[in-house]
């Protein structure tokens, strides 16, 4: 199965990094995420080209090594050209910036990608200062609810896959809390820092009614 570039995003790896407070994202068509009443709120904002430079900040920050060790195909250093090439894979896909509502900071990304065989994968990351508050679980719930609101006959797929390194316990717990089921153990399926490591395959089945 062809690995899409966003596949490298799948992780709950994070980095603490201060982001510019001058971001100007349009909130049109955005979805508010219910994070259990916690403030500030976050929104899922359809991908905008203004977000690309912030990926460069996320992947070159002081904790970039912590992120990259769990990712696929993220070059170091990560340049604006790399961000633009990555963003190009988002065309005609469901990709959202995870945006903190008060200052409009981009704090992560979540996306669905699929190939010609109808294989759908979810990918996401979140910056470390927002880790541990249940945000990604809430983001997944929001995206899945949106997908399940589409009539069954109009859906191009029935389930969503996620791949996670066997040592990435945080991501495994996040997926399970969001309703994903562990379906398979994939031996030596992910190459990390020049060596192959094992992965788990998770799946979420959209309701069929």
Backbone as CSV, one residue per row, in Angstrom:
resi,resn,N_x,N_y,N_z,CA_x,CA_y,CA_z,C_x,C_y,C_z
1,UNK,0.851,-1.186,0.000,0.000,0.000,0.000,0.890,1.241,0.000
2,UNK,0.640,2.140,-0.865,1.441,3.341,-0.974,1.297,4.188,0.268
3,UNK,2.420,4.613,0.829,2.402,5.466,2.010,2.319,6.925,1.575
4,UNK,1.295,7.606,1.970,1.184,9.019,1.665,2.062,9.790,2.633
5,UNK,2.505,10.963,2.185,3.448,11.735,2.987,2.880,12.044,4.360
6,UNK,1.562,12.277,4.436,0.992,12.618,5.732,1.078,11.450,6.692
7,UNK,1.276,10.240,6.177,1.415,9.090,7.056,2.435,9.387,8.151
8,UNK,3.443,10.180,7.815,4.464,10.514,8.787,3.919,11.346,9.937
9,UNK,2.732,11.934,9.769,2.160,12.731,10.835,1.594,11.873,11.945
10,UNK,1.334,10.566,11.649,0.598,9.808,12.649,1.440,9.588,13.886
11,UNK,1.081,10.208,14.933,1.786,10.103,16.195,1.093,10.974,17.208
12,UNK,1.381,10.760,18.441,0.988,11.726,19.447,2.246,12.382,19.973
13,UNK,3.298,12.342,19.158,4.527,13.023,19.513,4.296,14.512,19.456
14,UNK,5.017,15.269,20.282,4.728,16.680,20.439,6.007,17.464,20.701
15,UNK,5.901,18.800,20.588,7.045,19.638,20.934,6.573,20.915,21.595
16,UNK,7.334,21.385,22.583,7.018,22.668,23.210,7.703,23.739,22.387
17,UNK,6.902,24.663,21.847,7.491,25.678,20.975,6.583,26.905,20.991
18,UNK,7.183,28.076,21.147,6.411,29.314,21.142,6.109,29.712,19.707
19,UNK,4.854,29.978,19.434,4.406,30.284,18.076,4.046,31.760,17.988
20,UNK,4.273,32.347,16.837,3.958,33.751,16.625,2.508,34.049,16.937
21,UNK,2.276,35.202,17.538,0.919,35.615,17.897,0.265,36.456,16.805
22,UNK,0.802,36.413,15.597,0.262,37.257,14.526,-0.505,36.434,13.498
23,UNK,-0.884,35.215,13.855,-1.579,34.363,12.893,-2.959,34.925,12.567
24,UNK,-3.327,34.872,11.297,-4.632,35.361,10.855,-5.289,34.277,10.013
25,UNK,-5.970,33.365,10.667,-6.656,32.294,9.959,-8.140,32.618,9.869
26,UNK,-8.717,32.303,8.727,-10.166,32.429,8.590,-10.825,31.278,9.333
27,UNK,-11.825,31.603,10.145,-12.552,30.575,10.886,-13.802,30.113,10.131
28,UNK,-13.938,30.556,8.883,-15.081,30.116,8.083,-15.048,28.601,7.932
29,UNK,-16.206,27.987,8.107,-16.368,26.532,7.988,-15.605,25.752,9.050
30,UNK,-15.150,26.433,10.099,-14.424,25.723,11.153,-15.408,25.031,12.095
31,UNK,-14.892,24.059,12.835,-15.697,23.297,13.785,-15.151,23.518,15.185
32,UNK,-16.017,23.899,16.110,-15.574,24.071,17.495,-15.474,22.714,18.159
33,UNK,-14.389,22.496,18.886,-14.139,21.225,19.552,-14.502,21.363,21.031
34,UNK,-15.336,20.469,21.501,-15.709,20.459,22.911,-14.652,19.689,23.683
35,UNK,-13.867,20.411,24.469,-12.797,19.778,25.245,-13.217,19.710,26.713
36,UNK,-14.406,19.225,26.939,-14.888,19.047,28.303,-15.048,20.339,29.071
37,UNK,-15.371,21.427,28.364,-15.592,22.700,29.032,-14.330,23.439,29.399
38,UNK,-13.167,22.936,29.003,-11.906,23.588,29.335,-11.677,24.782,28.424
39,UNK,-10.975,25.784,28.932,-10.606,26.964,28.152,-9.085,27.024,28.025
40,UNK,-8.582,27.643,26.948,-9.344,28.172,25.822,-9.809,27.056,24.893
41,UNK,-10.815,27.371,24.106,-11.375,26.394,23.181,-10.461,26.239,21.969
42,UNK,-10.643,25.149,21.256,-9.910,24.938,20.008,-10.912,24.682,18.899
43,UNK,-10.465,24.918,17.675,-11.299,24.705,16.496,-10.552,23.892,15.459
44,UNK,-11.312,23.132,14.683,-10.784,22.490,13.485,-11.022,23.442,12.326
45,UNK,-9.941,23.942,11.768,-10.016,24.945,10.708,-9.517,24.311,9.412
46,UNK,-10.335,24.317,8.339,-9.859,23.757,7.076,-8.484,24.309,6.701
47,UNK,-7.634,23.429,6.193,-6.246,23.785,5.914,-6.146,25.060,5.092
48,UNK,-5.237,25.952,5.494,-4.981,27.205,4.794,-3.479,27.350,4.587
49,UNK,-3.097,27.964,3.461,-1.673,28.011,3.130,-0.872,28.787,4.165
50,UNK,-1.528,29.667,4.928,-0.825,30.420,5.968,-0.314,29.519,7.094
51,UNK,-0.801,28.292,7.137,-0.380,27.374,8.196,0.971,26.737,7.908
52,UNK,1.381,26.702,6.646,2.604,25.997,6.267,3.841,26.482,7.031
53,UNK,4.078,27.810,7.156,5.281,28.243,7.893,5.296,27.772,9.347
54,UNK,4.127,27.565,9.922,4.081,27.125,11.313,4.481,25.668,11.458
55,UNK,4.291,24.873,10.388,4.819,23.514,10.419,6.338,23.550,10.539
56,UNK,6.957,24.517,9.857,8.411,24.662,9.929,8.823,24.934,11.369
57,UNK,8.087,25.789,12.059,8.388,26.080,13.463,8.219,24.833,14.321
58,UNK,7.145,24.097,14.097,6.873,22.911,14.910,7.968,21.857,14.746
59,UNK,8.443,21.666,13.503,9.385,20.583,13.228,10.846,20.997,13.334
60,UNK,11.096,22.265,13.705,12.466,22.720,13.910,12.654,23.331,15.299
61,UNK,11.665,23.183,16.156,11.739,23.758,17.492,12.700,22.997,18.391
62,UNK,12.828,23.436,19.630,13.789,22.825,20.560,13.538,21.351,20.831
63,UNK,12.286,20.905,20.637,11.961,19.500,20.871,11.703,18.747,19.569
64,UNK,12.255,19.253,18.465,12.001,18.625,17.160,12.448,17.164,17.141
65,UNK,13.550,16.861,17.801,14.036,15.479,17.815,13.009,14.554,18.436
66,UNK,12.312,15.044,19.458,11.292,14.237,20.122,10.134,13.940,19.182
67,UNK,9.824,14.893,18.315,8.763,14.664,17.336,9.222,13.665,16.279
68,UNK,10.349,13.976,15.659,10.770,13.260,14.464,11.048,11.788,14.744
69,UNK,11.428,11.456,15.961,11.764,10.058,16.234,10.571,9.128,16.027
70,UNK,9.345,9.670,16.078,8.157,8.847,15.893,7.468,9.081,14.558
71,UNK,8.088,9.883,13.685,7.447,10.247,12.426,8.118,9.577,11.244
72,UNK,7.422,9.611,10.113,7.955,9.099,8.854,8.204,10.268,7.900
73,UNK,9.331,10.210,7.224,9.586,11.099,6.075,9.537,12.579,6.404
74,UNK,9.882,12.941,7.619,10.002,14.356,7.961,11.490,14.686,7.954
75,UNK,11.976,15.392,6.924,13.407,15.683,6.836,13.840,16.695,7.892
76,UNK,15.099,16.648,8.216,15.690,17.599,9.147,16.918,18.228,8.510
77,UNK,17.021,19.551,8.442,15.992,20.485,8.917,14.774,20.478,8.001
78,UNK,13.638,20.880,8.534,12.380,20.922,7.805,12.174,22.339,7.311
79,UNK,12.130,22.515,5.987,12.081,23.843,5.382,10.671,24.207,4.930
80,UNK,10.512,25.469,4.542,9.220,25.908,4.025,8.861,25.138,2.759
81,UNK,9.859,24.809,1.945,9.586,24.020,0.739,9.039,22.650,1.119
82,UNK,9.593,22.025,2.141,9.065,20.752,2.621,7.618,20.907,3.073
83,UNK,7.331,22.011,3.788,5.970,22.244,4.266,5.005,22.414,3.101
84,UNK,5.449,23.127,2.065,4.584,23.338,0.898,4.326,22.026,0.163
85,UNK,5.338,21.174,0.049,5.152,19.874,-0.590,4.198,19.006,0.218
86,UNK,4.334,19.067,1.525,3.427,18.319,2.386,2.008,18.839,2.232
87,UNK,1.845,20.164,2.248,0.518,20.767,2.120,-0.134,20.393,0.797
88,UNK,0.686,20.191,-0.244,0.134,19.823,-1.548,-0.572,18.472,-1.497
89,UNK,-0.177,17.608,-0.568,-0.842,16.315,-0.440,-2.208,16.444,0.218
90,UNK,-2.500,17.620,0.775,-3.789,17.835,1.435,-4.898,18.178,0.454
91,UNK,-4.553,18.452,-0.801,-5.553,18.863,-1.786,-6.648,17.806,-1.906
92,UNK,-7.877,18.266,-1.857,-9.053,17.412,-2.008,-9.174,16.360,-0.902
93,UNK,-8.467,16.554,0.189,-8.578,15.655,1.333,-9.190,16.432,2.497
94,UNK,-9.543,15.693,3.540,-10.050,16.353,4.742,-8.863,16.631,5.655
95,UNK,-8.390,17.865,5.652,-7.271,18.260,6.494,-7.640,19.513,7.264
96,UNK,-7.350,19.502,8.542,-7.703,20.622,9.401,-6.515,21.021,10.262
97,UNK,-6.314,22.334,10.384,-5.419,22.826,11.411,-6.171,22.828,12.729
98,UNK,-5.492,22.431,13.792,-6.070,22.501,15.133,-5.630,23.849,15.698
99,UNK,-6.590,24.753,15.855,-6.287,26.150,16.147,-6.860,26.541,17.500
100,UNK,-5.996,27.099,18.336,-6.439,27.631,19.630,-7.231,28.905,19.370
101,UNK,-8.418,28.999,19.942,-9.396,29.996,19.535,-9.041,31.417,19.945
102,UNK,-8.396,31.601,21.088,-8.155,32.958,21.592,-7.132,33.708,20.757
103,UNK,-5.962,33.105,20.542,-4.884,33.770,19.809,-4.722,33.267,18.388
104,UNK,-5.581,32.328,17.982,-5.505,31.725,16.648,-4.136,31.107,16.392
105,UNK,-3.587,30.460,17.414,-2.340,29.721,17.253,-2.629,28.347,16.654
106,UNK,-1.810,27.942,15.696,-1.873,26.580,15.189,-1.138,25.683,16.179
107,UNK,-1.866,24.729,16.768,-1.254,23.871,17.777,-1.168,22.417,17.317
108,UNK,-1.594,22.140,16.092,-1.501,20.786,15.566,-2.233,20.665,14.246
109,UNK,-2.250,19.458,13.718,-2.914,19.165,12.446,-3.537,17.781,12.542
110,UNK,-4.697,17.613,11.913,-5.293,16.290,11.754,-5.787,16.173,10.320
111,UNK,-5.608,15.001,9.717,-5.989,14.845,8.321,-6.381,13.412,8.031
112,UNK,-7.262,13.255,7.073,-7.579,11.955,6.500,-6.991,11.908,5.102
113,UNK,-6.287,10.842,4.789,-5.781,10.644,3.429,-6.226,9.274,2.955
114,UNK,-6.431,9.149,1.668,-6.845,7.853,1.118,-6.280,7.678,-0.278
115,UNK,-6.185,6.399,-0.679,-5.630,6.105,-1.993,-6.704,5.574,-2.919
116,UNK,-6.284,5.151,-4.111,-7.239,4.720,-5.128,-7.980,3.449,-4.737
117,UNK,-7.470,2.732,-3.748,-8.144,1.510,-3.287,-9.148,1.786,-2.178
118,UNK,-9.277,3.057,-1.804,-10.222,3.408,-0.760,-9.695,3.187,0.649
119,UNK,-8.363,2.978,0.787,-7.768,2.822,2.108,-7.616,4.196,2.738
120,UNK,-8.228,4.394,3.896,-8.254,5.707,4.544,-7.428,5.660,5.826
121,UNK,-6.551,6.636,5.988,-5.730,6.725,7.193,-5.932,8.073,7.857
122,UNK,-5.908,8.076,9.178,-5.951,9.318,9.929,-4.544,9.620,10.420
123,UNK,-4.175,10.872,10.353,-2.878,11.318,10.860,-3.063,12.571,11.686
124,UNK,-2.249,12.730,12.714,-2.357,13.939,13.540,-1.103,14.168,14.346
125,UNK,-0.936,15.391,14.804,0.059,15.699,15.825,-0.430,16.914,16.606
126,UNK,0.139,17.088,17.782,-0.228,18.198,18.660,1.034,18.693,19.341
127,UNK,1.188,20.013,19.483,2.379,20.530,20.150,2.310,20.216,21.648
128,UNK,3.481,20.055,22.255,3.567,19.449,23.580,2.905,20.261,24.686
129,UNK,2.914,21.566,24.564,2.318,22.366,25.637,0.818,22.127,25.768
130,UNK,0.211,21.473,24.762,-1.222,21.167,24.792,-1.472,19.684,25.027
131,UNK,-0.418,18.932,25.248,-0.543,17.504,25.461,-1.052,17.220,26.873
132,UNK,-1.891,16.189,27.041,-2.338,15.770,28.358,-3.676,16.323,28.794
133,UNK,-4.299,17.184,27.970,-5.590,17.776,28.319,-6.765,17.106,27.610
134,UNK,-6.512,16.015,26.921,-7.591,15.322,26.218,-8.016,15.993,24.933
135,UNK,-7.217,16.945,24.440,-7.599,17.689,23.242,-7.684,16.774,22.033
136,UNK,-6.685,15.899,21.838,-6.696,15.089,20.628,-7.836,14.094,20.622
137,UNK,-8.196,13.561,21.766,-9.365,12.681,21.830,-10.612,13.445,21.402
138,UNK,-10.759,14.669,21.902,-11.918,15.489,21.533,-11.906,15.856,20.063
139,UNK,-10.717,16.136,19.521,-10.595,16.443,18.098,-11.027,15.243,17.260
140,UNK,-10.581,14.056,17.642,-10.981,12.849,16.921,-12.489,12.634,16.998
141,UNK,-13.068,12.821,18.180,-14.519,12.677,18.320,-15.254,13.640,17.399
142,UNK,-14.749,14.887,17.308,-15.402,15.894,16.474,-15.338,15.513,15.001
143,UNK,-14.172,15.067,14.548,-14.016,14.688,13.149,-14.849,13.453,12.821
144,UNK,-14.863,12.472,13.701,-15.625,11.246,13.451,-17.120,11.528,13.430
145,UNK,-17.575,12.424,14.311,-18.990,12.791,14.315,-19.380,13.469,13.008
146,UNK,-18.476,14.288,12.469,-18.733,14.942,11.184,-18.877,13.889,10.086
147,UNK,-17.982,12.921,10.074,-18.041,11.878,9.054,-19.310,11.045,9.189
148,UNK,-19.710,10.760,10.414,-20.879,9.922,10.631,-22.181,10.666,10.388
149,UNK,-22.101,11.995,10.280,-23.296,12.769,9.951,-23.632,12.698,8.466
150,UNK,-22.686,12.202,7.666,-22.917,12.022,6.231,-23.731,10.754,6.014
151,UNK,-24.799,10.799,5.207,-25.577,9.583,4.935,-24.686,8.443,4.455
152,UNK,-25.000,7.235,4.895,-24.173,6.069,4.572,-23.959,5.935,3.072
153,UNK,-25.019,6.147,2.281,-24.915,5.946,0.832,-23.994,6.971,0.172
154,UNK,-23.653,8.063,0.864,-22.782,9.083,0.291,-21.337,8.961,0.766
155,UNK,-21.058,8.034,1.652,-19.707,7.882,2.187,-18.838,7.065,1.231
156,UNK,-17.602,7.513,1.009,-16.706,6.743,0.144,-15.969,5.630,0.879
157,UNK,-16.145,5.535,2.200,-15.458,4.509,2.978,-16.283,4.185,4.222
158,UNK,-16.002,3.004,4.792,-16.749,2.524,5.957,-15.913,2.497,7.227
159,UNK,-14.593,2.538,7.077,-13.740,2.512,8.261,-12.478,3.319,8.016
160,UNK,-11.835,3.676,9.112,-10.635,4.509,9.075,-9.519,3.769,9.803
161,UNK,-8.338,3.733,9.185,-7.197,3.078,9.784,-6.264,4.085,10.468
162,UNK,-5.525,3.589,11.435,-4.447,4.359,12.048,-3.310,3.388,12.350
163,UNK,-2.092,3.814,12.074,-0.909,3.018,12.346,-0.120,3.709,13.462
164,UNK,0.343,2.940,14.441,1.067,3.547,15.555,2.188,2.622,16.002
165,UNK,3.331,3.216,16.289,4.476,2.459,16.778,4.109,1.730,18.062
166,UNK,4.605,0.510,18.213,4.235,-0.290,19.379,4.679,0.351,20.695
167,UNK,5.684,1.228,20.646,6.174,1.891,21.854,5.468,3.210,22.141
168,UNK,4.597,3.629,21.234,3.914,4.916,21.389,2.605,4.700,22.157
169,UNK,2.727,4.524,23.457,1.580,4.175,24.293,0.558,5.304,24.350
170,UNK,1.028,6.559,24.319,0.104,7.692,24.394,-0.852,7.695,23.212
171,UNK,-0.323,7.434,22.019,-1.177,7.409,20.829,-2.155,6.250,20.883
172,UNK,-1.690,5.120,21.377,-2.574,3.968,21.480,-3.745,4.274,22.409
173,UNK,-3.454,4.902,23.542,-4.525,5.250,24.488,-5.467,6.284,23.888
174,UNK,-4.905,7.240,23.150,-5.732,8.264,22.516,-6.711,7.635,21.536
175,UNK,-6.217,6.752,20.692,-7.079,6.095,19.711,-8.156,5.260,20.396
176,UNK,-7.768,4.530,21.414,-8.750,3.687,22.099,-9.824,4.520,22.783
177,UNK,-9.445,5.638,23.374,-10.431,6.516,23.998,-11.371,7.135,22.966
178,UNK,-10.885,7.272,21.728,-11.710,7.837,20.655,-12.584,6.788,19.977
179,UNK,-12.436,5.520,20.372,-13.292,4.478,19.819,-12.645,3.576,18.797
180,UNK,-11.332,3.714,18.571,-10.635,2.839,17.645,-10.361,1.489,18.309
181,UNK,-10.300,0.448,17.487,-10.021,-0.898,17.960,-8.689,-1.377,17.388
182,UNK,-7.907,-2.053,18.220,-6.640,-2.613,17.761,-6.936,-3.866,16.944
183,UNK,-6.500,-3.868,15.680,-6.841,-4.961,14.773,-5.688,-5.878,14.422
184,UNK,-4.454,-5.378,14.440,-3.352,-6.215,13.985,-2.026,-5.719,14.542
185,UNK,-1.086,-6.650,14.630,0.303,-6.351,14.971,1.113,-6.479,13.693
186,UNK,1.834,-5.421,13.325,2.584,-5.387,12.071,4.077,-5.384,12.386
187,UNK,4.713,-6.509,12.144,6.115,-6.665,12.513,7.027,-5.929,11.539
188,UNK,7.954,-5.130,12.099,8.957,-4.407,11.309,8.311,-3.624,10.171
189,UNK,7.278,-2.867,10.509,6.488,-2.166,9.491,6.824,-0.690,9.373
190,UNK,7.604,-0.146,10.311,7.899,1.288,10.323,9.404,1.485,10.454
191,UNK,9.980,2.305,9.582,11.411,2.590,9.652,11.635,3.881,10.415
192,UNK,12.386,3.801,11.494,12.654,4.945,12.365,14.159,5.039,12.583
193,UNK,14.732,6.200,12.196,16.165,6.417,12.396,17.007,5.265,11.849
194,UNK,16.644,4.797,10.653,17.444,3.793,9.989,17.191,2.358,10.403
195,UNK,16.238,2.126,11.294,15.930,0.760,11.710,14.423,0.526,11.653
196,UNK,14.046,-0.729,11.410,12.630,-1.053,11.307,12.065,-1.404,12.679
197,UNK,10.863,-0.911,12.946,10.199,-1.161,14.216,8.780,-1.661,13.968
198,UNK,8.184,-2.218,15.008,6.850,-2.796,14.907,5.771,-1.731,15.067
199,UNK,4.615,-2.015,14.493,3.469,-1.120,14.605,2.216,-1.915,14.967
200,UNK,1.230,-1.187,15.491,-0.115,-1.721,15.631,-1.002,-1.040,14.594
201,UNK,-1.946,-1.806,14.067,-2.956,-1.270,13.165,-4.260,-1.121,13.946
202,UNK,-4.800,0.091,13.958,-6.081,0.380,14.594,-7.114,0.698,13.526
203,UNK,-8.383,0.480,13.853,-9.463,0.802,12.916,-10.663,1.355,13.668
204,UNK,-11.327,2.283,13.013,-12.596,2.832,13.526,-13.657,2.555,12.472
205,UNK,-14.766,1.921,12.883,-15.850,1.607,11.963,-16.961,2.632,12.127
206,UNK,-17.213,3.374,11.049,-18.291,4.365,11.079,-19.624,3.664,11.264
207,UNK,-20.536,4.316,11.999,-21.841,3.671,12.187,-22.519,3.476,10.842
208,UNK,-23.286,2.429,10.723,-23.824,2.008,9.438,-25.319,2.294,9.338
209,UNK,-25.774,3.313,10.070,-27.203,3.628,10.047,-27.422,5.109,9.853
